[in-house]
XYZ file of C-alpha atoms in Angstrom:
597
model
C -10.844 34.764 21.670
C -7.932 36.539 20.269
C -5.607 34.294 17.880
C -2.489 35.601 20.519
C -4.854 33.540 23.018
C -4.430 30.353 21.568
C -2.121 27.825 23.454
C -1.238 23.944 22.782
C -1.536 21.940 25.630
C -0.341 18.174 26.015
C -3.716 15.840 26.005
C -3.592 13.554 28.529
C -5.002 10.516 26.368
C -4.214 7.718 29.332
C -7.723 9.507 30.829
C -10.518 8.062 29.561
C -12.607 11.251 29.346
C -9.740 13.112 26.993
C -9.182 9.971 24.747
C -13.047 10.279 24.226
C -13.290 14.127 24.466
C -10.406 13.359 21.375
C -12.166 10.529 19.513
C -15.491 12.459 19.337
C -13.701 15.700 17.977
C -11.615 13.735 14.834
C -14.914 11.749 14.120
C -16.791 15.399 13.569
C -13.929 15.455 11.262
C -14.025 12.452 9.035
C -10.672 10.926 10.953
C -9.963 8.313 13.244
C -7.877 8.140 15.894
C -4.509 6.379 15.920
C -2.133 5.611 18.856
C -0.538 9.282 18.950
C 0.724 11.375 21.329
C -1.799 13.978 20.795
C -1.697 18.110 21.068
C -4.889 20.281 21.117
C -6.406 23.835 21.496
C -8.914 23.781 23.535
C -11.855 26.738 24.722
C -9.575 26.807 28.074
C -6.862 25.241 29.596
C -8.959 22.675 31.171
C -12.010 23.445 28.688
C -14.552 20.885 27.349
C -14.061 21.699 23.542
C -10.850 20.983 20.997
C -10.816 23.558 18.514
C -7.716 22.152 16.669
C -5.490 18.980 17.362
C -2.912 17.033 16.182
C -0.481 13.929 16.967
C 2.988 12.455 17.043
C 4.088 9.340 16.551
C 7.868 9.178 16.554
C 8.759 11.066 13.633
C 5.719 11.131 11.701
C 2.496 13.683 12.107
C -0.932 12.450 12.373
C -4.290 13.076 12.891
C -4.319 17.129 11.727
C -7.991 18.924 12.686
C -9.185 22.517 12.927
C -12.839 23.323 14.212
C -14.889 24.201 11.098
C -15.963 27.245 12.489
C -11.735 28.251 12.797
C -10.929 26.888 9.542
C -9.580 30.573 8.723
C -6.943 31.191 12.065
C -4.141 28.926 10.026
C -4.332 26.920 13.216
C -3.160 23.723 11.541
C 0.390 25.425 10.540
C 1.103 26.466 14.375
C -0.267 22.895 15.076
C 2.238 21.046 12.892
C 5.027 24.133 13.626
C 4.635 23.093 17.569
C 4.328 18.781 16.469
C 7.789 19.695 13.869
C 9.111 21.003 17.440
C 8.321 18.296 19.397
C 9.881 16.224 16.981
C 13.031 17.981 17.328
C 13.180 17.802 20.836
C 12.667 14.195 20.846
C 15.735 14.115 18.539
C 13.757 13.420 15.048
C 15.254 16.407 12.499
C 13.523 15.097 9.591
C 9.684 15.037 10.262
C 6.875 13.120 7.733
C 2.903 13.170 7.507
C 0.667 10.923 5.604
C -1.887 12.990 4.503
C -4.454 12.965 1.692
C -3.710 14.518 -1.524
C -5.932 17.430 -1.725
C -3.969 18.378 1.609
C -0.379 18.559 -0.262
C -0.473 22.468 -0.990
C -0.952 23.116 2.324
C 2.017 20.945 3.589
C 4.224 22.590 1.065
C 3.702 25.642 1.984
C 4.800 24.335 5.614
C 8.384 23.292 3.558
C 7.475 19.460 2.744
C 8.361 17.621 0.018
C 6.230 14.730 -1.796
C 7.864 11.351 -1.503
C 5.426 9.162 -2.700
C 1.900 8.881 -3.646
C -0.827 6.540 -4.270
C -4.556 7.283 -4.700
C -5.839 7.688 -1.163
C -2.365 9.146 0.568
C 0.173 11.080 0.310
C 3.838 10.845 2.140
C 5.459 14.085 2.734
C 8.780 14.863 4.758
C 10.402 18.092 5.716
C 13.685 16.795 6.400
C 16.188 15.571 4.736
C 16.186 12.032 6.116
C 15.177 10.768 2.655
C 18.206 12.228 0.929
C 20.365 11.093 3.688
C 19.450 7.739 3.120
C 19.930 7.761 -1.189
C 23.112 8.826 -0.654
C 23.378 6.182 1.982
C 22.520 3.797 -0.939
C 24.146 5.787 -3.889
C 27.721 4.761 -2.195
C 27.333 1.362 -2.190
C 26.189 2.000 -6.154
C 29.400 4.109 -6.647
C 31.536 0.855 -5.278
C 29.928 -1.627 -7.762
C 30.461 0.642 -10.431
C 34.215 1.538 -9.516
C 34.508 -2.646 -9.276
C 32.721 -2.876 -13.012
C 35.492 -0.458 -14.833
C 38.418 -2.518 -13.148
C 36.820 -5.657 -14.548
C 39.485 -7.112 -17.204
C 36.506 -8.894 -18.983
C 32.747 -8.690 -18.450
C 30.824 -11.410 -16.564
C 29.179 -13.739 -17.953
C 25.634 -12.177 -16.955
C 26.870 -8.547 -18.365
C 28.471 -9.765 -20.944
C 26.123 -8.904 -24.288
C 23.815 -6.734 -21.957
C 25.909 -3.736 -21.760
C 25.540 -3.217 -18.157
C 25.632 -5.316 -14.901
C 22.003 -6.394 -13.688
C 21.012 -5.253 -10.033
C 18.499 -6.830 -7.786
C 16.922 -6.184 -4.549
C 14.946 -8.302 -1.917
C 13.222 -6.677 0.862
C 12.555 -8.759 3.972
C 11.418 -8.892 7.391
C 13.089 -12.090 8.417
C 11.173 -12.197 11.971
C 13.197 -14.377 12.496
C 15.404 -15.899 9.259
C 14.671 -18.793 8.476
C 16.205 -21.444 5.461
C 13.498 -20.322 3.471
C 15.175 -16.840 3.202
C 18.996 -18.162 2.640
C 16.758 -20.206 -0.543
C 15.562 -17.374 -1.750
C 18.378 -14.927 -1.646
C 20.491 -18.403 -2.826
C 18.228 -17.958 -6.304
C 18.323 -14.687 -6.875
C 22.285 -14.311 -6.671
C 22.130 -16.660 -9.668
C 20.013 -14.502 -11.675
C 22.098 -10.790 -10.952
C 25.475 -10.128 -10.953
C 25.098 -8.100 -7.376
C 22.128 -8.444 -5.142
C 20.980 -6.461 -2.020
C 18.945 -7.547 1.174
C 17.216 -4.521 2.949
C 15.921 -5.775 6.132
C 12.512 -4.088 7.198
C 13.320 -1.248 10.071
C 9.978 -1.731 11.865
C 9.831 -2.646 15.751
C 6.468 -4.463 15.483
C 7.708 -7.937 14.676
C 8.469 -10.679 17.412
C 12.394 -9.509 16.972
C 14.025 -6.386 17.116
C 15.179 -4.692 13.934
C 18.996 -5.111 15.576
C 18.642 -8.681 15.751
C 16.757 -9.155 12.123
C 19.298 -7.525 10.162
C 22.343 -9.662 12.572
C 20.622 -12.697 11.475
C 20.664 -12.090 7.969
C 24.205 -10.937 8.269
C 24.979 -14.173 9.870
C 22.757 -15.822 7.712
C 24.238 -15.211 4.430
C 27.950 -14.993 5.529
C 29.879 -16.632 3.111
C 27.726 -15.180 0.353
C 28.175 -12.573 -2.421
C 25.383 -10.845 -0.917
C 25.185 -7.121 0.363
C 23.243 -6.673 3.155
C 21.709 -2.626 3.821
C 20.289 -0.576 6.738
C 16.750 -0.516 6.676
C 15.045 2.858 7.058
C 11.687 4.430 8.099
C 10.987 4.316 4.002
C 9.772 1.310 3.675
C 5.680 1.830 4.684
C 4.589 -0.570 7.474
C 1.723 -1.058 9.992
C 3.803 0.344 12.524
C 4.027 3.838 10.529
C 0.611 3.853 7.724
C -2.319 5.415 9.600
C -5.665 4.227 9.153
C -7.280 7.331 10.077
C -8.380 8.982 7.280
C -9.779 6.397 4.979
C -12.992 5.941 5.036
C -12.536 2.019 4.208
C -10.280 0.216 6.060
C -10.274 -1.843 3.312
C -8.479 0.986 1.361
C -5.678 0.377 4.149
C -4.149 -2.361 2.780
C -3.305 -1.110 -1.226
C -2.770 2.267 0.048
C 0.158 1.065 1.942
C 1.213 -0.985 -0.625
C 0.573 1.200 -3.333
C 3.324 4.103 -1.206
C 5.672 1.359 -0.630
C 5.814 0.399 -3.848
C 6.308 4.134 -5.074
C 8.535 5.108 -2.944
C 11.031 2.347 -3.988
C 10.380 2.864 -7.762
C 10.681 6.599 -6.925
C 13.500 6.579 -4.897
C 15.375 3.403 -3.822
C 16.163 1.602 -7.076
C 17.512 4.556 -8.961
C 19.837 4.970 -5.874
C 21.195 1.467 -6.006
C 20.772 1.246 -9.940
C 18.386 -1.626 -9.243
C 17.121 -3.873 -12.219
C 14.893 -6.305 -10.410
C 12.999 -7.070 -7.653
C 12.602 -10.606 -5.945
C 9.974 -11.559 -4.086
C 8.957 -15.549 -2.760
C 5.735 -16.837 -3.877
C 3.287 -16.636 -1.077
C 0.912 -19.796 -0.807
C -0.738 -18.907 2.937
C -1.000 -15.283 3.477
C -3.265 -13.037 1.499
C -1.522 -9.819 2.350
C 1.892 -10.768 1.395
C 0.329 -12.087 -2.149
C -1.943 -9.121 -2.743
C 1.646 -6.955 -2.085
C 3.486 -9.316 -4.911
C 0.655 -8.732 -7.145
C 0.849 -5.010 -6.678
C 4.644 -5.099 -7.166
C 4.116 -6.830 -10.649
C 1.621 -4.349 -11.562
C 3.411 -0.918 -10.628
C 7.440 -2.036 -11.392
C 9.207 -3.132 -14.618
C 10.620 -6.174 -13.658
C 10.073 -8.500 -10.326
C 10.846 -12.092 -10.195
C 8.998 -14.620 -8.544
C 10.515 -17.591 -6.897
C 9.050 -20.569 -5.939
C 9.473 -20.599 -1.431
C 11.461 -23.973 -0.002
C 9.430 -26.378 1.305
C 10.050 -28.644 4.062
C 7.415 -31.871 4.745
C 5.049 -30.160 2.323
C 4.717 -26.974 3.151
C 6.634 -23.881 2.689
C 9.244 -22.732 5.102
C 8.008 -19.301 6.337
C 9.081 -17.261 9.677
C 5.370 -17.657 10.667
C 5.742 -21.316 10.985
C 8.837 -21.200 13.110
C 6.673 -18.755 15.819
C 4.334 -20.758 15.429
C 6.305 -23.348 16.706
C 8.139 -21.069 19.476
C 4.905 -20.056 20.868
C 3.732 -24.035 20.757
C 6.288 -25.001 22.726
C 7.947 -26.846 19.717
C 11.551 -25.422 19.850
C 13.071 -28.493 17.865
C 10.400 -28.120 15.119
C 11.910 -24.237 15.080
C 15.140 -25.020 14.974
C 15.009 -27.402 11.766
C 13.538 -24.342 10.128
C 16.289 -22.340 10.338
C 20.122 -21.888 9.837
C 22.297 -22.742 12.893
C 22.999 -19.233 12.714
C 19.707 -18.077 13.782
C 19.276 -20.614 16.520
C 20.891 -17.965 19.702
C 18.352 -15.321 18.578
C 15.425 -18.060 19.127
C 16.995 -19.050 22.177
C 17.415 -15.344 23.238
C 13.993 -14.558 22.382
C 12.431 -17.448 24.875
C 14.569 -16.388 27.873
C 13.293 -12.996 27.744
C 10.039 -14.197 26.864
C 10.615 -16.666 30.178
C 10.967 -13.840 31.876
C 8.326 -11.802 30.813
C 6.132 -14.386 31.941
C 7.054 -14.753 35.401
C 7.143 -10.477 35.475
C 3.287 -11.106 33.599
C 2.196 -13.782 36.529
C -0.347 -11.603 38.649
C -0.832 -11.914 41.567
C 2.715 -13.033 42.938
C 3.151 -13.281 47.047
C 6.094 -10.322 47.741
C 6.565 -9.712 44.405
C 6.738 -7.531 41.661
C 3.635 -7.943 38.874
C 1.510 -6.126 36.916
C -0.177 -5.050 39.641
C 1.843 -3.748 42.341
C 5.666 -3.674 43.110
C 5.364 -6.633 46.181
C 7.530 -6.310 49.007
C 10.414 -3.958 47.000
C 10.656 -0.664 47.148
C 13.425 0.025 44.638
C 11.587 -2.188 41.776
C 8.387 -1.891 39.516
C 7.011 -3.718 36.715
C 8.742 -0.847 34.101
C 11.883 -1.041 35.594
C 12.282 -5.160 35.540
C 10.923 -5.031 32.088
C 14.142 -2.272 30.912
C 16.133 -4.651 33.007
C 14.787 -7.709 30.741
C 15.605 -5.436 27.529
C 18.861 -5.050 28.182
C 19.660 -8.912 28.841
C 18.327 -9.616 25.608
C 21.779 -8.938 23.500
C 23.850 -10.591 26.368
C 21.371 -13.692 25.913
C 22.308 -13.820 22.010
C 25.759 -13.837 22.923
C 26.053 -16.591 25.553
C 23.740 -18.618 23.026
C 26.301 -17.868 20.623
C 28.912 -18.329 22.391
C 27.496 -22.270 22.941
C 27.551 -22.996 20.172
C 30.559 -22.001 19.152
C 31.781 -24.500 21.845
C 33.366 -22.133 24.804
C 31.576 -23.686 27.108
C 34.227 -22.685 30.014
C 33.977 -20.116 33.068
C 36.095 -17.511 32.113
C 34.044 -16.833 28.543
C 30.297 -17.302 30.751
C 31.669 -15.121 33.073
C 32.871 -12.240 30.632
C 29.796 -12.175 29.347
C 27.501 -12.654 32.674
C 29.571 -9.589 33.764
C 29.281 -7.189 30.647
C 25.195 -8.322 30.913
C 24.927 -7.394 34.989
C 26.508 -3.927 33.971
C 23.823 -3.365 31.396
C 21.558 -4.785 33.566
C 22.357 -2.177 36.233
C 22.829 0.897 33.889
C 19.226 0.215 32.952
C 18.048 0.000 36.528
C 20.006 2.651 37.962
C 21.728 0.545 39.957
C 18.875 -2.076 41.059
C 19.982 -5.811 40.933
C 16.712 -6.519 39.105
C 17.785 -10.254 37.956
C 21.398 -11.355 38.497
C 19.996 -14.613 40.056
C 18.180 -14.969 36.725
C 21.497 -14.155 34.934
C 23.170 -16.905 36.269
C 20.647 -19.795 35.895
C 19.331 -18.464 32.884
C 22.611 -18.036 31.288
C 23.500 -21.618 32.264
C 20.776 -22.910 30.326
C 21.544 -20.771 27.065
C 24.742 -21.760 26.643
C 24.883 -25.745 26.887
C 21.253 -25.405 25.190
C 23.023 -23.715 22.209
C 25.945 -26.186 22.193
C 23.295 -29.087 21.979
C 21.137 -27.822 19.697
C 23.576 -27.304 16.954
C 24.725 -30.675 17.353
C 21.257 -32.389 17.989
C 18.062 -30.449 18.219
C 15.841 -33.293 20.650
C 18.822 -32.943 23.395
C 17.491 -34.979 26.671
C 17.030 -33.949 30.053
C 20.273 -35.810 31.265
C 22.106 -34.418 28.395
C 21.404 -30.660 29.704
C 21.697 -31.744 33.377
C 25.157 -33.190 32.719
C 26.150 -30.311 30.769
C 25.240 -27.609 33.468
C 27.373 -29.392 36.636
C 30.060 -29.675 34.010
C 29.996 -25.611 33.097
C 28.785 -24.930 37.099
C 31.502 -27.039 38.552
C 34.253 -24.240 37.036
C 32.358 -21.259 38.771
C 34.159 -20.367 42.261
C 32.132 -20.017 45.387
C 30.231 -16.696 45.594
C 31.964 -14.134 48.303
C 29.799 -11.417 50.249
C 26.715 -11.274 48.375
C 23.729 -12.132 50.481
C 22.566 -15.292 49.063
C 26.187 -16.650 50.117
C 26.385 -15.021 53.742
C 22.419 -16.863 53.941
C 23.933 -19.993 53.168
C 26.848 -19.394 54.826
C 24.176 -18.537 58.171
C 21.408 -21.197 57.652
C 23.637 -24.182 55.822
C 20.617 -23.480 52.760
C 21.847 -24.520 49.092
C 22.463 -21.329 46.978
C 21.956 -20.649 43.176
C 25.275 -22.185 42.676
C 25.192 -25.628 44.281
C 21.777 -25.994 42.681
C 23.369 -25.313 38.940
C 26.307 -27.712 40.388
C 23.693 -30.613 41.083
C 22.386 -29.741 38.084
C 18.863 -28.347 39.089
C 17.541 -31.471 40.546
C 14.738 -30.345 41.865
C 13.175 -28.537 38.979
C 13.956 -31.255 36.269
C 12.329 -33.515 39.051
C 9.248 -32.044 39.929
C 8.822 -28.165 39.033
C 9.132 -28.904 35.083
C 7.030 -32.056 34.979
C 4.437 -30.109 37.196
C 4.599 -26.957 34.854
C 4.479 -29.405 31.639
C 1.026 -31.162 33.272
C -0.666 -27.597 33.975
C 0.131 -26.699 30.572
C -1.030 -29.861 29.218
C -4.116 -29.191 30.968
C -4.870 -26.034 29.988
C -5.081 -24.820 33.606
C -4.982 -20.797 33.452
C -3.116 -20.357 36.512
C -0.090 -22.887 35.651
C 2.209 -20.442 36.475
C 0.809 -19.226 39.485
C 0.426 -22.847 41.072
C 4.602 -23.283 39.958
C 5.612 -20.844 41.483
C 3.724 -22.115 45.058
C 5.084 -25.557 44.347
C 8.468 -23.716 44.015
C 8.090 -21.899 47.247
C 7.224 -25.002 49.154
C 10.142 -27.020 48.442
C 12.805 -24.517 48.133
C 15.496 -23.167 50.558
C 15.206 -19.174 49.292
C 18.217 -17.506 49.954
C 16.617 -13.987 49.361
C 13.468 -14.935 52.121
C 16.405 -15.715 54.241
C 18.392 -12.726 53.966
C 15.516 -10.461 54.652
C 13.393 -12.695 57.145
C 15.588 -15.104 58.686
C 14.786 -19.037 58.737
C 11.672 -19.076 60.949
C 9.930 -17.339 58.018
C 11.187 -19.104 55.515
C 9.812 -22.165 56.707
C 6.212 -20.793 57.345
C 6.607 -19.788 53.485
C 7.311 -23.263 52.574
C 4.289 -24.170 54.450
C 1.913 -21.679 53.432
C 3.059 -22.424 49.919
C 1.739 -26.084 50.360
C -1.346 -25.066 52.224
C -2.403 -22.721 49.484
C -1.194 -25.150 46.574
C -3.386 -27.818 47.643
C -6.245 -25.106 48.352
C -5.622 -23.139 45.692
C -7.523 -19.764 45.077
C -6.488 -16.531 43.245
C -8.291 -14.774 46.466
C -5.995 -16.485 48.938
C -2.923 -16.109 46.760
C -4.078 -11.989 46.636
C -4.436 -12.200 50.315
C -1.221 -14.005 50.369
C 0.649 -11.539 48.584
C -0.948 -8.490 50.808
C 0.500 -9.841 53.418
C 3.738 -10.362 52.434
C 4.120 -7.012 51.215
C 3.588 -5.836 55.030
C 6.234 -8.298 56.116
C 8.753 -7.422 53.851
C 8.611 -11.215 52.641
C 10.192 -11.651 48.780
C 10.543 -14.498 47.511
C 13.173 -14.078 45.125
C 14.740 -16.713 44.661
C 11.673 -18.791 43.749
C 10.555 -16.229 40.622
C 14.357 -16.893 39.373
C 13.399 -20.480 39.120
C 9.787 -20.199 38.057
C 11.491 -17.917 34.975
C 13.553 -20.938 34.353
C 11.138 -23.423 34.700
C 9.361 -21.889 32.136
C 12.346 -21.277 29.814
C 13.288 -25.227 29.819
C 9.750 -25.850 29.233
C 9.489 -24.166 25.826
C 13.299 -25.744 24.917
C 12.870 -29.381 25.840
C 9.211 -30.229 24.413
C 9.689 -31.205 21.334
């Protein structure tokens, strides 16, 4: 085969037979595989064997093999040439590989740069993203320095040291907690400036956005500059595995280039002095990492972490407590500030639960799309993204104390656009909106004042903020009520959700108490027997609705995930939806994880 023959062809690695066809070819290799998009040469277009591959992961190149036998047809530079391209296209100018180091020629010779090193691995980037980002940091140097020769008399802390001290902490803060205001509370004693660099990787329970916001909020107030992250600091989301032939290597080697590449790179550009770190007393990982830093920089300071009924206050502790159900426990771990972003997070994650529920009668699941045509399980779960920030704000916006109409409603309205620009148009979950953003906002208000509030407390609180909304006008859950005298989403928010407080959380709360695997599933059918759905209405007209309610109660007190499967088939063929009941199984489930204590 002529070298002009060669092509590189997309590998389909969602097939089983190509993701093995890959795994066997980077094992003949000495690599592993890692979650790539992945390019290869094959024999043929659809031929059986890979001559030379390669993958992308965002902006960073992995898993680089040639054939032994083509070794000499420089098939790796129009490999990583086509990957660099790729890159491009998918807007990433400034591309990086992990590599090992015998491998560095090579990349330079392909125009990368080293940017930090430790014994296994190599970082290299042919970009200028690195540089971007020191001069990024170098202005914020320039400012402190420009402050410094305008000082009329040195600090106290410069004064017989010559120059002011700098220090750095480097956090995740998924999510920030009062263990993290502690720390940074130390270290501003011991520097005369200080700077927080939030982590920039999306594998933690938050979003990067809302990290860095609630360390921002977090430390308002204090003399404490707060960075952009970048895609320099080495995580699990970005370190591949796939080369070292320990996986016990993993762990230092990502350390070890972490650590370098701040020596190297991100304390000269801030003029850093010192690096704090909390003392770790649970996780291995995190203490190994203080150990290295010790080791490899000049000076890193160690300070003792805040503890709270004995043990230390760590973001692990308040997820812990999220995913237990324990939302007051949460909230004493953390600044007031932080609260809307755990509030946030559990709507979403309320909602994500009723999308996860499979099988659901009508529908949309993991599964299938139920009775809608316009809706699938991807498009409700961009429609739950782009909630999320609106959730933060009408959390926030609670506990700031505007509990009135016309702020909910500015809000509910900026969220429903998002909503629909992320749908193309779809009303994926205005119900949810509404009820949902109910709940956020008196939640917020009570928690700040009280973290255990009661279940009259939040019922009060909701008719109060429902009874300012207006009646709804031409939407089809009004013209259903309107037609078959049903009670909409907003006379049950005005009676205060009577029926849910009364039996569909206590029922939820006993599943869950029980362990019972399909709690949700058995909610939702003691949802769909009791309630008047304005959506089953709309489509199917009251007749329907009320063999719903009964088949709801049949199969409740029969209950079977074949029936409910055989439920939902039919359903689908009807054009039967019950809408309105997943709105309130979402909610269910959000009051569930905010009122246990």
């Amino acid at each position: 085969m002529c070298m002009v023959d060669y092509e590189i062809h997309s590998v389909p690695m969602s097939m089983p037979l190509w993701r093995r066809k890959v795994e066997r070819f980077l094992e003949a290799n000495q690599l592993r595989l890692d979650e790539v998009d992945y390019y290869a040469i094959v024999t043929e277009p659809d031929g059986d064997e890979i001559l030379a591959g390669g993958g992308l992961q965002g902006d960073i190149i992995k898993c680089i093999a040639v054939s032994e036998r083509l070794r000499d047809a420089h098939l790796s530079n129009r490999l990583i040439s086509h990957l660099i391209s790729e890159a491009a296209q998918r807007g990433h100018h400034s591309v990086k590989v992990f590599t090992k180091p015998q491998n560095r020629e090579v990349f330079e010779s392909l125009g990368f740069r080293l940017i930090g090193e430790a014994p296994l691995a190599i970082l290299m980037e042919n970009g200028q993203g690195l540089e971007h980002y020191k001069k990024y940091l170098r202005s914020f140097a320039a400012t402190m320095s420009q402050h410094t020769e305008h000082q009329t008399s040195p600090s106290p802390l410069e004064e017989g040291r010559g120059r002011a001290s700098v220090g750095v902490v480097v956090m995740n803060a998924n999510p920030f907690t009062l263990g993290h205001r502690f720390l940074i509370e130390q270290a501003t004693r011991q520097v005369d400036r200080l700077y927080v660099i939030p982590v920039k990787e999306e594998r933690s329970l938050f979003p990067y956005a809302e990290r860095k916001a609630m360390i921002e909020a977090g430390l308002n107030g204090t003399p404490v500059t707060v960075l952009s992250g970048s895609d320099y600091a080495i995580s699990a989301a970005t370190f591949p595995t796939y080369f070292l032939k320990q996986l016990s290597d993993a762990a230092d080697t990502q350390m070890l280039l972490d650590i370098d590449i701040y020596r190297r790179h991100i304390a000269p550009a801030l003029g850093a002095t010192v690096r704090f770190v909390g003392s770790e007393p649970n996780d291995a990982l995190t203490r190994r990492y203080n150990e290295l830093l010790q080791q490899q920089l000049p000076a890193v300071k160690v300070i003792e972490r805040k503890q709270q009924d004995g043990s230390a206050i760590s973001a692990s502790l308040v997820r812990k407590a999220l995913a237990d159900g324990r939302f007051a426990d949460a909230v004493s771990l953390v600044p007031p500030t932080t609260i809307p972003y755990l509030l946030a997070h559990l709507a979403c994650d309320a909602l994500q639960q009723e999308l996860d529920t499979t099988p659901k009668p009508g529908l949309v699941d993991r599964h299938d799309c139920g009775a809608h045509t316009d809706m699938d399980y991807r498009l409700m779960q961009r429609s739950i993204a782009a909630l999320r920030p609106y959730f933060v704000k009408l959390a926030q916006a609670g506990q700031e104390g505007m509990l009135d109409h016309a702020t909910v409603s500015a809000i509910g309205i900026e969220a429903e656009r998002a909503m629909l620009a992320a749908t193309g148009g779809v009303n994926t979950h205005r119900g949810a909106l509404f009820s949902m953003g109910l709940a956020l906002v008196v939640r917020s208000n009570k928690a700040t004042k009280d973290q255990r509030t009661t279940v009259n407390d939040l019922q009060d609180a909701i008719i109060q903020l429902a009874q300012q909304f207006p009646d709804t006008q031409d939407t089809h859950g009004s013209r259903a009520v309107s037609q078959y005298q049903a009670k909409g989403a907003l006379a049950m928010a005005r009676e205060g959700y009577n029926q849910l407080f009364a039996d569909w959380l206590p029922f939820l709360s006993d599943l869950k108490r029980q362990g019972d695997p399909y709690a949700h599933h058995k909610t939702l059918l003691c949802i769909m027997s009791q309630l008047d759905d304005t959506n089953i209405l709309h489509r199917c007209g009251a007749e329907v609705a009320q063999r719903v309610k009964s088949e709801a109660a049949e199969l409740l007190a029969n209950f079977s995930i074949e029936r409910l499967e055989e439920m939902n088939r039919r359903y689908i063929v009807e054009n039967i939806s019950p809408g309105g009941c997943a709105d309130m199984l979402a909610l269910t489930i959000f009051l569930n994880a905010i009122m246990t204590s």
